[in-house]
Tab-separated table of C-alpha atoms and ligand atoms in Angstrom:
chain	number	residue	atom	x	y	z
A	155	MET	CA	124.807	95.426	102.720
A	156	THR	CA	127.333	92.778	103.426
A	157	THR	CA	128.049	90.890	106.523
A	158	GLU	CA	131.495	89.527	107.238
A	159	GLU	CA	131.606	85.736	107.137
A	160	GLY	CA	131.860	83.701	110.445
A	161	SER	CA	130.257	84.569	113.733
A	162	GLY	CA	130.571	88.163	114.725
A	163	PRO	CA	128.658	89.516	117.702
A	164	GLU	CA	125.650	90.435	115.385
A	165	LEU	CA	125.184	86.674	114.812
A	166	ASP	CA	125.483	85.634	118.541
A	167	SER	CA	121.822	84.853	118.777
A	168	LEU	CA	122.367	82.008	116.432
A	169	ARG	CA	124.861	80.144	118.732
A	170	GLY	CA	123.142	76.996	120.102
A	171	ALA	CA	119.892	77.793	118.284
A	172	PHE	CA	118.085	74.905	116.563
A	173	VAL	CA	117.275	76.086	113.084
A	174	VAL	CA	115.118	74.220	110.609
A	175	LEU	CA	116.128	75.182	107.183
A	176	GLY	CA	113.376	74.679	104.658
A	177	VAL	CA	114.327	74.547	100.912
A	178	THR	CA	111.920	74.552	98.105
A	179	GLY	CA	112.277	73.867	94.426
A	180	GLY	CA	113.402	77.084	92.919
A	181	ILE	CA	116.576	77.850	90.821
A	182	ALA	CA	117.830	79.757	93.904
A	183	ALA	CA	117.993	76.570	95.981
A	184	TYR	CA	121.729	76.427	95.410
A	185	LYS	CA	122.151	79.539	97.613
A	186	ALA	CA	120.499	77.739	100.539
A	187	VAL	CA	123.687	75.512	100.612
A	188	GLU	CA	125.651	78.673	101.566
A	189	VAL	CA	122.862	79.670	104.066
A	190	CYS	CA	123.219	76.309	105.767
A	191	ARG	CA	127.047	76.522	105.942
A	192	ARG	CA	126.843	80.062	107.334
A	193	LEU	CA	124.283	79.086	110.051
A	194	VAL	CA	126.418	76.258	111.064
A	195	ASP	CA	129.559	78.370	111.238
A	196	ALA	CA	127.651	80.857	113.479
A	197	GLY	CA	127.006	77.902	116.007
A	198	ALA	CA	123.390	77.023	114.935
A	199	HIS	CA	122.181	73.348	114.949
A	200	VAL	CA	120.788	73.160	111.392
A	201	ALA	CA	118.106	70.606	110.301
A	202	PRO	CA	117.575	70.889	106.628
A	203	VAL	CA	114.024	69.938	105.118
A	204	LEU	CA	113.944	69.754	101.374
A	205	THR	CA	110.801	69.570	99.339
A	206	GLU	CA	110.459	67.054	96.503
A	207	ALA	CA	110.946	69.898	93.958
A	208	ALA	CA	114.043	71.094	95.816
A	209	VAL	CA	115.723	67.747	95.364
A	210	ARG	CA	115.471	68.275	91.597
A	211	PHE	CA	117.695	71.242	91.953
A	212	ILE	CA	120.102	70.320	94.759
A	213	GLY	CA	120.886	66.991	96.349
A	214	PRO	CA	120.082	66.218	99.982
A	215	ALA	CA	123.600	64.769	100.262
A	216	THR	CA	125.128	68.224	100.056
A	217	PHE	CA	123.032	69.573	102.958
A	218	SER	CA	123.542	66.344	105.019
A	219	ALA	CA	127.273	66.916	104.659
A	220	LEU	CA	127.185	70.428	105.860
A	221	ALA	CA	124.271	70.500	108.410
A	222	SER	CA	124.029	69.216	111.888
A	223	GLU	CA	121.716	66.296	111.115
A	224	PRO	CA	120.846	64.508	107.844
A	225	ALA	CA	118.538	66.321	105.442
A	226	GLN	CA	114.901	65.151	105.451
A	227	THR	CA	112.727	65.126	102.424
A	228	VAL	CA	109.524	63.132	103.226
A	229	LEU	CA	106.727	63.278	105.555
A	230	VAL	CA	106.081	59.537	105.714
A	231	GLY	CA	108.365	56.643	105.122
A	232	GLY	CA	111.681	58.381	106.092
A	233	ALA	CA	114.035	57.672	108.995
A	234	GLU	CA	111.743	59.127	111.652
A	235	PRO	CA	108.083	58.079	112.038
A	236	ILE	CA	106.748	61.636	112.506
A	237	PRO	CA	109.569	64.081	111.742
A	238	HIS	CA	107.404	67.225	111.556
A	239	THR	CA	106.340	67.314	115.134
A	240	ARG	CA	109.969	66.654	116.444
A	241	LEU	CA	111.285	69.355	114.151
A	242	GLY	CA	108.453	71.715	114.915
A	243	ARG	CA	108.886	71.415	118.679
A	244	GLN	CA	112.662	71.503	118.732
A	245	ALA	CA	113.020	74.492	116.399
A	246	ASP	CA	113.913	77.985	117.689
A	247	LEU	CA	113.511	79.324	114.257
A	248	VAL	CA	112.377	78.041	110.794
A	249	VAL	CA	113.954	79.598	107.816
A	250	VAL	CA	112.428	78.897	104.373
A	251	ALA	CA	114.968	79.878	101.708
A	252	PRO	CA	114.115	79.932	98.828
A	253	ALA	CA	110.319	80.108	99.395
A	254	THR	CA	108.333	79.442	96.218
A	255	ALA	CA	104.839	80.824	95.352
A	256	ARG	CA	103.553	77.254	95.924
A	257	LEU	CA	105.092	76.984	99.449
A	258	ILE	CA	103.903	80.511	100.382
A	259	GLY	CA	100.287	79.649	99.193
A	260	GLU	CA	100.113	76.272	100.896
A	261	TYR	CA	101.564	77.594	104.204
A	262	ALA	CA	99.134	80.572	104.051
A	263	GLN	CA	96.181	78.189	103.350
A	264	GLY	CA	97.375	75.530	105.921
A	265	ILE	CA	97.568	72.805	103.284
A	266	SER	CA	100.106	70.367	104.491
A	267	ARG	CA	101.158	68.237	101.522
A	268	ASP	CA	104.791	67.744	102.459
A	269	LEU	CA	107.275	67.734	105.381
A	270	LEU	CA	108.050	71.339	105.115
A	271	VAL	CA	104.530	72.715	105.362
A	272	ALA	CA	103.755	70.122	108.041
A	273	THR	CA	106.728	71.358	110.069
A	274	LEU	CA	105.718	75.043	109.539
A	275	LEU	CA	102.180	74.195	110.763
A	276	ALA	CA	103.471	72.199	113.722
A	277	THR	CA	105.831	74.826	115.137
A	278	ARG	CA	105.308	77.666	117.536
A	279	ALA	CA	108.945	78.959	116.629
A	280	PRO	CA	109.284	82.185	114.702
A	281	VAL	CA	109.484	81.721	110.871
A	282	LEU	CA	111.618	83.622	108.394
A	283	CYS	CA	110.279	83.289	104.863
A	284	CYS	CA	112.573	84.247	102.016
A	285	PRO	CA	110.660	84.315	98.813
A	286	ALA	CA	112.337	83.913	95.292
A	287	MET	CA	110.453	83.770	92.033
A	288	HIS	CA	110.120	85.570	88.888
A	289	ALA	CA	108.958	89.212	88.980
A	290	GLU	CA	105.518	88.522	87.442
A	291	MET	CA	104.778	85.906	90.114
A	292	TRP	CA	106.086	87.999	92.966
A	293	GLU	CA	103.884	90.988	91.853
A	294	HIS	CA	100.890	88.613	91.407
A	295	PRO	CA	98.079	89.718	93.725
A	296	ALA	CA	97.576	86.086	94.908
A	297	VAL	CA	101.180	85.831	96.047
A	298	GLN	CA	101.121	89.256	97.726
A	299	HIS	CA	97.865	88.394	99.432
A	300	ASN	CA	99.202	85.067	100.800
A	301	LEU	CA	102.320	87.081	102.060
A	302	ASP	CA	99.936	89.446	103.725
A	303	VAL	CA	98.131	86.614	105.321
A	304	LEU	CA	101.440	85.276	106.658
A	305	ARG	CA	102.639	88.589	107.834
A	306	ALA	CA	99.532	89.165	109.794
A	307	ARG	CA	100.228	85.921	111.494
A	308	GLY	CA	103.555	87.037	112.626
A	309	VAL	CA	105.777	85.390	109.858
A	310	HIS	CA	108.814	87.448	109.061
A	311	VAL	CA	109.123	87.920	105.351
A	312	LEU	CA	112.583	88.953	103.948
A	313	ALA	CA	111.670	90.511	100.642
A	314	PRO	CA	113.639	89.482	97.515
A	315	ASN	CA	116.134	91.684	95.821
A	316	ARG	CA	116.003	93.328	92.378
A	317	GLY	CA	118.465	91.676	89.996
A	318	ARG	CA	119.233	89.081	87.423
A	319	LEU	CA	116.496	86.206	87.434
A	320	ALA	CA	116.413	82.704	85.962
A	321	GLY	CA	116.378	82.970	82.084
A	322	GLY	CA	118.289	86.205	81.925
A	323	ASP	CA	115.476	88.393	82.902
A	324	VAL	CA	116.046	91.297	85.421
A	325	GLY	CA	113.529	92.338	88.101
A	326	MET	CA	112.212	91.846	91.564
A	327	GLY	CA	112.340	88.294	92.854
A	328	ARG	CA	115.868	87.353	93.257
A	329	LEU	CA	116.372	85.513	96.489
A	330	ALA	CA	118.098	87.726	99.230
A	331	GLU	CA	121.857	86.953	99.484
A	332	PRO	CA	123.042	84.372	102.085
A	333	ASP	CA	124.540	86.970	104.272
A	334	GLN	CA	121.170	88.930	104.309
A	335	ILE	CA	119.265	85.776	105.177
A	336	VAL	CA	121.662	84.683	107.985
A	337	ALA	CA	121.573	88.381	109.459
A	338	ALA	CA	117.818	88.462	109.333
A	339	ALA	CA	117.614	84.952	111.038
A	340	ALA	CA	120.017	86.211	113.767
A	341	ALA	CA	117.856	89.461	114.208
A	342	VAL	CA	114.681	87.374	114.484
A	343	LEU	CA	116.204	85.085	117.084
A	344	ALA	CA	117.717	88.036	119.066
A	345	ARG	CA	114.425	89.953	118.980
A	346	ASN	CA	112.567	86.830	119.917
A	347	SER	CA	114.607	85.909	122.935
A	348	VAL	CA	114.046	89.543	124.282
A	349	ALA	CA	110.296	89.576	123.511
A	350	GLY	CA	109.764	85.935	124.342
A	351	GLU	CA	107.092	85.539	121.692
A	352	ARG	CA	106.629	85.573	117.954
A	353	LEU	CA	106.769	88.879	116.272
A	354	ASP	CA	105.276	90.455	113.319
A	355	GLY	CA	107.434	92.072	110.648
A	356	VAL	CA	110.754	91.683	108.877
A	357	ALA	CA	113.873	92.603	110.714
A	358	HIS	CA	115.745	94.370	107.830
A	359	PRO	CA	119.346	93.076	107.901
A	360	ASP	CA	120.773	96.648	107.554
A	361	ARG	CA	119.552	97.581	111.012
A	362	PRO	CA	118.340	94.318	112.606
A	363	SER	CA	118.012	95.759	116.086
A	364	GLY	CA	116.109	98.890	115.088
A	365	ASP	CA	113.564	100.476	117.273
A	366	LEU	CA	110.773	99.497	114.903
A	367	THR	CA	111.715	95.803	114.788
A	368	GLY	CA	108.669	93.588	114.976
A	369	LEU	CA	106.199	96.263	113.881
A	370	HIS	CA	104.067	96.210	110.771
A	371	VAL	CA	103.636	99.670	109.464
A	372	LEU	CA	101.687	100.945	106.565
A	373	VAL	CA	102.697	104.192	104.809
A	374	THR	CA	100.755	105.968	101.970
A	375	ALA	CA	102.464	108.309	99.563
A	376	GLY	CA	101.909	110.489	96.504
A	377	GLY	CA	98.952	112.382	95.031
A	378	THR	CA	96.037	110.523	93.732
A	379	ARG	CA	94.757	111.024	90.179
A	380	GLU	CA	90.999	111.223	89.462
A	381	PRO	CA	90.060	110.626	85.862
A	382	ILE	CA	88.019	113.177	83.920
A	383	ASP	CA	88.070	111.137	80.732
A	384	ALA	CA	90.200	108.596	79.044
A	385	VAL	CA	93.244	110.914	79.041
A	386	ARG	CA	92.808	113.672	81.526
A	387	TYR	CA	92.761	113.622	85.310
A	388	ILE	CA	92.634	115.911	88.387
A	389	ALA	CA	95.884	115.638	90.389
A	390	ASN	CA	97.889	117.610	92.928
A	391	ARG	CA	101.510	118.694	93.356
A	392	SER	CA	102.556	115.827	95.798
A	393	SER	CA	105.596	113.894	94.584
A	394	GLY	CA	105.344	111.076	97.052
A	395	ARG	CA	108.963	111.691	98.204
A	396	GLN	CA	108.017	112.296	101.846
A	397	GLY	CA	105.976	108.970	101.913
A	398	HIS	CA	108.788	106.980	100.283
A	399	ALA	CA	111.216	108.457	102.819
A	400	LEU	CA	108.994	107.383	105.624
A	401	ALA	CA	108.723	103.911	104.277
A	402	GLU	CA	112.477	103.571	103.823
A	403	ASP	CA	113.339	104.870	107.283
A	404	ALA	CA	110.799	102.558	108.832
A	405	ARG	CA	112.329	99.651	106.795
A	406	ASP	CA	115.846	100.572	108.056
A	407	ARG	CA	114.672	100.660	111.628
A	408	GLY	CA	113.435	97.129	111.416
A	409	ALA	CA	109.786	97.440	110.598
A	410	SER	CA	107.827	95.330	108.147
A	411	VAL	CA	106.638	97.968	105.797
A	412	THR	CA	103.753	98.201	103.289
A	413	LEU	CA	103.936	101.217	101.045
A	414	VAL	CA	100.653	102.119	99.330
A	415	SER	CA	101.886	104.624	96.747
A	416	ALA	CA	100.364	106.857	94.147
A	417	ALA	CA	103.719	108.336	93.286
A	418	GLU	CA	105.728	108.189	90.078
A	419	LEU	CA	108.738	106.789	91.919
A	420	ALA	CA	110.565	103.588	91.875
A	421	PRO	CA	109.446	101.138	94.595
A	422	PRO	CA	111.985	101.070	97.427
A	423	ASP	CA	113.658	97.720	98.057
A	424	GLY	CA	112.700	95.645	101.030
A	425	VAL	CA	109.023	96.942	101.324
A	426	HIS	CA	105.846	95.470	100.252
A	427	TYR	CA	104.791	97.956	97.543
A	428	VAL	CA	101.141	98.447	96.454
A	429	ARG	CA	100.719	100.887	93.445
A	430	VAL	CA	97.420	102.828	93.342
A	431	ALA	CA	96.241	105.725	91.190
A	432	THR	CA	92.901	106.999	92.489
A	433	ALA	CA	91.563	107.873	95.963
A	434	ALA	CA	89.153	104.856	95.702
A	435	GLU	CA	92.008	102.446	94.936
A	436	LEU	CA	94.068	103.891	97.855
A	437	ALA	CA	91.146	103.515	100.150
A	438	GLU	CA	90.633	99.940	99.106
A	439	ALA	CA	94.181	99.003	99.471
A	440	VAL	CA	94.592	100.660	102.899
A	441	LEU	CA	91.380	99.653	104.562
A	442	ALA	CA	91.979	96.014	103.532
A	443	ARG	CA	95.267	95.874	105.318
A	444	ALA	CA	94.620	98.323	108.212
A	445	GLU	CA	93.682	95.797	110.786
A	446	ALA	CA	97.105	93.946	110.727
A	447	CYS	CA	99.116	97.109	111.182
A	448	ASP	CA	100.581	98.564	114.251
A	449	VAL	CA	101.125	102.024	112.820
A	450	ILE	CA	99.567	103.737	109.819
A	451	VAL	CA	101.016	106.968	108.456
A	452	MET	CA	98.833	108.743	105.876
A	453	ALA	CA	101.416	110.910	103.923
A	454	ALA	CA	99.393	110.637	100.594
A	455	ALA	CA	97.662	113.711	99.327
A	456	VAL	CA	94.384	112.049	98.685
A	457	ALA	CA	92.029	113.871	96.426
A	458	ASP	CA	88.950	115.227	98.357
A	459	PHE	CA	86.756	115.377	95.267
A	460	ARG	CA	86.603	113.417	91.982
A	461	PRO	CA	84.596	113.718	88.803
A	462	ALA	CA	81.239	112.123	89.450
A	463	ALA	CA	80.921	110.670	85.962
A	464	PRO	CA	84.354	110.246	84.275
A	465	LYS	CA	84.036	109.537	80.571
A	466	ALA	CA	85.466	106.201	79.175
A	467	SER	CA	86.394	107.992	75.908
A	468	LYS	CA	88.313	111.258	75.243
A	469	LEU	CA	86.262	114.409	75.450
A	470	SER	CA	86.557	116.538	72.413
A	471	LYS	CA	86.479	120.359	71.858
A	472	ARG	CA	83.760	119.541	69.333
A	473	ASP	CA	81.541	118.589	72.068
A	474	GLY	CA	81.871	122.136	73.695
A	475	ILE	CA	83.043	123.015	77.099
A	476	PRO	CA	82.397	119.915	79.455
A	477	GLU	CA	80.526	120.512	82.727
A	478	LEU	CA	82.589	118.949	85.494
A	479	VAL	CA	80.474	117.691	88.371
A	480	LEU	CA	82.567	116.590	91.337
A	481	GLU	CA	81.670	114.216	94.225
A	482	PRO	CA	83.435	113.769	97.467
A	483	THR	CA	85.950	110.786	97.906
A	484	GLN	CA	86.016	108.726	101.128
A	485	ASP	CA	88.189	110.212	103.840
A	486	VAL	CA	90.384	107.286	104.433
A	487	LEU	CA	92.071	108.580	107.612
A	488	ALA	CA	88.701	109.476	109.256
A	489	GLU	CA	87.602	105.821	108.561
A	490	LEU	CA	90.827	104.459	110.018
A	491	GLY	CA	90.137	106.676	113.079
A	492	ARG	CA	86.634	104.917	113.426
A	493	ARG	CA	87.913	101.462	112.885
A	494	ARG	CA	91.185	101.777	114.964
A	495	ARG	CA	92.171	98.763	117.216
A	496	PRO	CA	93.540	99.307	120.689
A	497	GLY	CA	97.382	99.856	120.581
A	498	GLN	CA	97.260	100.914	116.859
A	499	LEU	CA	98.785	104.362	116.096
A	500	LEU	CA	97.435	106.742	113.444
A	501	VAL	CA	99.464	109.570	111.906
A	502	GLY	CA	98.059	112.196	109.591
A	503	PHE	CA	99.487	114.915	107.527
A	504	ALA	CA	98.142	118.447	107.209
A	505	ALA	CA	99.376	120.534	104.250
A	506	GLU	CA	98.260	124.079	104.932
A	507	THR	CA	98.896	127.595	103.491
A	508	ALA	CA	97.599	129.464	106.673
A	509	ASP	CA	96.747	128.941	110.263
A	510	LEU	CA	99.073	125.983	110.355
A	511	GLU	CA	98.883	124.785	113.936
A	512	ALA	CA	95.162	125.504	114.473
A	513	ARG	CA	94.105	123.657	111.292
A	514	ALA	CA	96.326	120.812	111.982
A	515	ARG	CA	95.091	120.522	115.570
A	516	ALA	CA	91.422	120.515	114.256
A	517	LYS	CA	92.314	117.679	111.850
A	518	LEU	CA	93.945	115.705	114.610
A	519	ALA	CA	90.899	115.943	116.771
A	520	ALA	CA	88.369	115.452	113.980
A	521	LYS	CA	90.076	112.215	112.573
A	522	ASP	CA	90.958	110.932	116.015
A	523	LEU	CA	94.683	110.823	115.331
A	524	ASP	CA	97.670	110.229	117.617
A	525	LEU	CA	100.032	112.549	115.705
A	526	ILE	CA	99.751	114.942	112.932
A	527	VAL	CA	102.569	116.169	110.655
A	528	ALA	CA	101.796	119.908	109.810
A	529	ASN	CA	103.591	121.487	107.031
A	530	ASP	CA	103.165	125.080	105.611
A	531	VAL	CA	103.364	124.447	101.823
A	532	SER	CA	103.398	128.105	101.057
A	533	VAL	CA	107.003	128.349	102.353
A	534	PRO	CA	109.669	127.842	99.609
A	535	GLY	CA	111.366	124.484	99.987
A	536	VAL	CA	108.614	122.899	101.975
A	537	GLY	CA	106.586	119.993	101.095
A	538	PHE	CA	105.039	119.254	97.687
A	539	GLY	CA	107.644	118.598	95.071
A	540	HIS	CA	110.623	119.542	97.080
A	541	GLU	CA	113.601	117.325	98.283
A	542	THR	CA	113.236	119.115	101.688
A	543	ASN	CA	110.542	119.789	104.155
A	544	ALA	CA	109.823	121.562	107.500
A	545	VAL	CA	107.136	120.447	109.751
A	546	THR	CA	105.563	120.667	113.208
A	547	LEU	CA	104.693	117.460	114.889
A	548	ILE	CA	101.600	117.763	117.080
A	549	ASP	CA	100.438	114.817	119.225
A	550	ARG	CA	97.084	113.995	120.832
A	551	ALA	CA	98.324	115.546	124.142
A	552	GLY	CA	98.914	118.824	122.558
A	553	ASN	CA	102.788	118.595	122.519
A	554	GLU	CA	104.331	120.452	119.505
A	555	LEU	CA	107.745	119.742	118.021
A	556	PRO	CA	109.054	121.937	115.278
A	557	VAL	CA	111.369	120.049	112.926
A	558	PRO	CA	113.377	122.761	110.926
A	559	MET	CA	113.971	122.444	107.160
A	560	ALA	CA	115.832	119.166	106.364
A	561	PRO	CA	115.883	116.450	103.645
A	562	LYS	CA	112.763	114.420	103.719
A	563	ARG	CA	114.640	111.286	105.145
A	564	LYS	CA	115.476	113.439	108.202
A	565	ILE	CA	111.885	114.617	108.553
A	566	ALA	CA	110.918	110.885	108.214
A	567	ALA	CA	113.258	109.930	111.072
A	568	ALA	CA	111.685	112.691	113.310
A	569	VAL	CA	108.255	111.289	112.662
A	570	TRP	CA	109.284	107.744	113.609
A	571	ASP	CA	111.081	108.988	116.632
A	572	ALA	CA	107.791	110.607	117.703
A	573	VAL	CA	105.989	107.338	117.016
A	574	VAL	CA	108.445	105.383	119.067
A	575	GLY	CA	107.975	108.010	121.950
A	576	LEU	CA	104.212	107.687	121.751
A	577	ARG	CA	104.276	104.000	121.832
A	578	ALA	CA	106.421	104.027	124.879
A	579	SER	CA	104.262	106.706	126.570
A	580	LEU	CA	101.183	104.743	125.946
A	581	GLY	CA	102.734	101.564	127.332
A	582	VAL	CA	102.597	99.778	124.006
A	583	THR	CA	105.812	97.785	123.902
A	584	GLU	CA	104.840	94.885	121.879
A	585	PRO	CA	103.443	94.684	118.383
A	586	SER	CA	99.638	94.471	118.456
A	587	ARG	CA	97.920	91.595	116.790
A	588	GLY	CA	95.892	92.028	113.717
A	589	GLY	CA	93.268	89.251	113.060
A	590	ASP	CA	94.055	86.793	110.229
A	591	GLU	CA	92.568	87.700	106.889
B	265	CTP	N1	93.120	112.180	103.786
B	265	CTP	C1	92.504	110.912	103.633
B	265	CTP	N2	91.448	110.729	102.854
B	265	CTP	C2	91.074	111.768	102.075
B	265	CTP	C3	91.651	113.107	102.169
B	265	CTP	C4	92.694	113.197	103.063
B	265	CTP	O1	92.973	109.948	104.292
B	265	CTP	N3	90.045	111.583	101.214
B	265	CTP	C5	94.317	112.337	104.766
B	265	CTP	C6	95.507	112.770	104.195
B	265	CTP	O2	96.445	111.619	103.765
B	265	CTP	C7	96.268	113.409	105.317
B	265	CTP	C8	95.025	114.030	106.149
B	265	CTP	O3	93.813	113.211	105.698
B	265	CTP	O4	96.912	112.690	106.215
B	265	CTP	C9	94.806	115.513	105.882
B	265	CTP	O5	94.245	115.704	104.681
B	265	CTP	P1	93.715	117.151	104.203
B	265	CTP	O6	93.255	116.935	102.692
B	265	CTP	O7	94.769	118.145	104.312
B	265	CTP	O8	92.599	117.295	105.192
B	265	CTP	P2	91.116	117.414	104.962
B	265	CTP	O9	90.505	116.729	106.159
B	265	CTP	O10	90.707	116.869	103.649
B	265	CTP	O11	90.834	119.041	105.145
B	265	CTP	P3	90.887	120.293	104.044
B	265	CTP	O12	90.879	119.684	102.708
B	265	CTP	O13	89.770	120.981	104.319
B	265	CTP	O14	92.085	120.956	104.491
């Protein structure tokens, strides 16, 4: 994605906006200079706030020369007696780029040790957080947990790109490019001025005004694997492609997306990716995050049964034919139906080989869903393992919409169209609020 430099109509919302630009101490701090320049070019008033560590990478004089007011670096002892409250109140938007793991952690915990975190805690303006760090740090559960906490509070997180990192490594964690950051900032402001309040979610810069902007959606994908012994497992034919296509389409329509995936597929860019293997891991990952989500789509083929006593070692023929005792797994979707918050939408899948509509309707009712995506997996080219799918969408009111055979991304678009329609018909026009974790 690239955005032309300057101030095209897609950046209009930045004109006259007061933007606090927070810069932390990462190697990507140099890119913040370009972000600053582009925000100013788009007509924003930019107030830079640099952390002590940022100053080791890039000098405040550079920002002061480009920005609308001098860069500030300290909470106490600077030119202003209490800069954080003035900046927090005046801000229409706070952008933190790059945001280090330290900043994300202290912001999530409310630990105000410097001017930037103090300003973030003192503001009611929307916040766009643009993380940058090494792939190992980005993937660490502590960092991802802190980002989940921030997302649940309405902070917009612009996920890093995959690419070359400091020290020559390649991986996820490279700061989003300045044009992506500026486009996301403009999208947050545009959306915020319409909604008049803070919103959940990331506005993906490719489609900043998408119809899922501001929503936090969770999608599951793939078939779970239930261990029998150290090397064998019970699995199913699900490839995870439909779930990944759902996550990608939601991302491109502006949603903040969490993808809990048991698939052997590469994680899509720009989504919060949680890799799981078993039904129990999937249940834990989904149920821990469910409350903060506006829409949950359970596209995963979750095992209904698992070996009751998997062996830690490899079973051998010498031991004779093993007796496999199975026990039921938790039905995650049924549990979500029981825990559902007002305004939250639940979408299930029903992969059937006979009596498609009747069985799908029964599952919709039994699991208290808003929408079920029914597919007849006995038809060639449909469902498991294929690039294409053909489904019937059935909603709570009994409406049925057949979606003929198409690539999975097209099927995903039809599902999100139905979700948007259902939200409108239920009168849910704003993202619902999950409780803070
Ligand atoms: N599902 C789930 N947890 C499970 C099993 C299924 O959340 N342990 C979800 C699937 O992700 C899917 C929906 O429930 O969205 C339907 O799953 P399916 O296995 O087809 O339905 P079941 O209710 O298990 O019925 P049956 O196996 O009898 O067809």
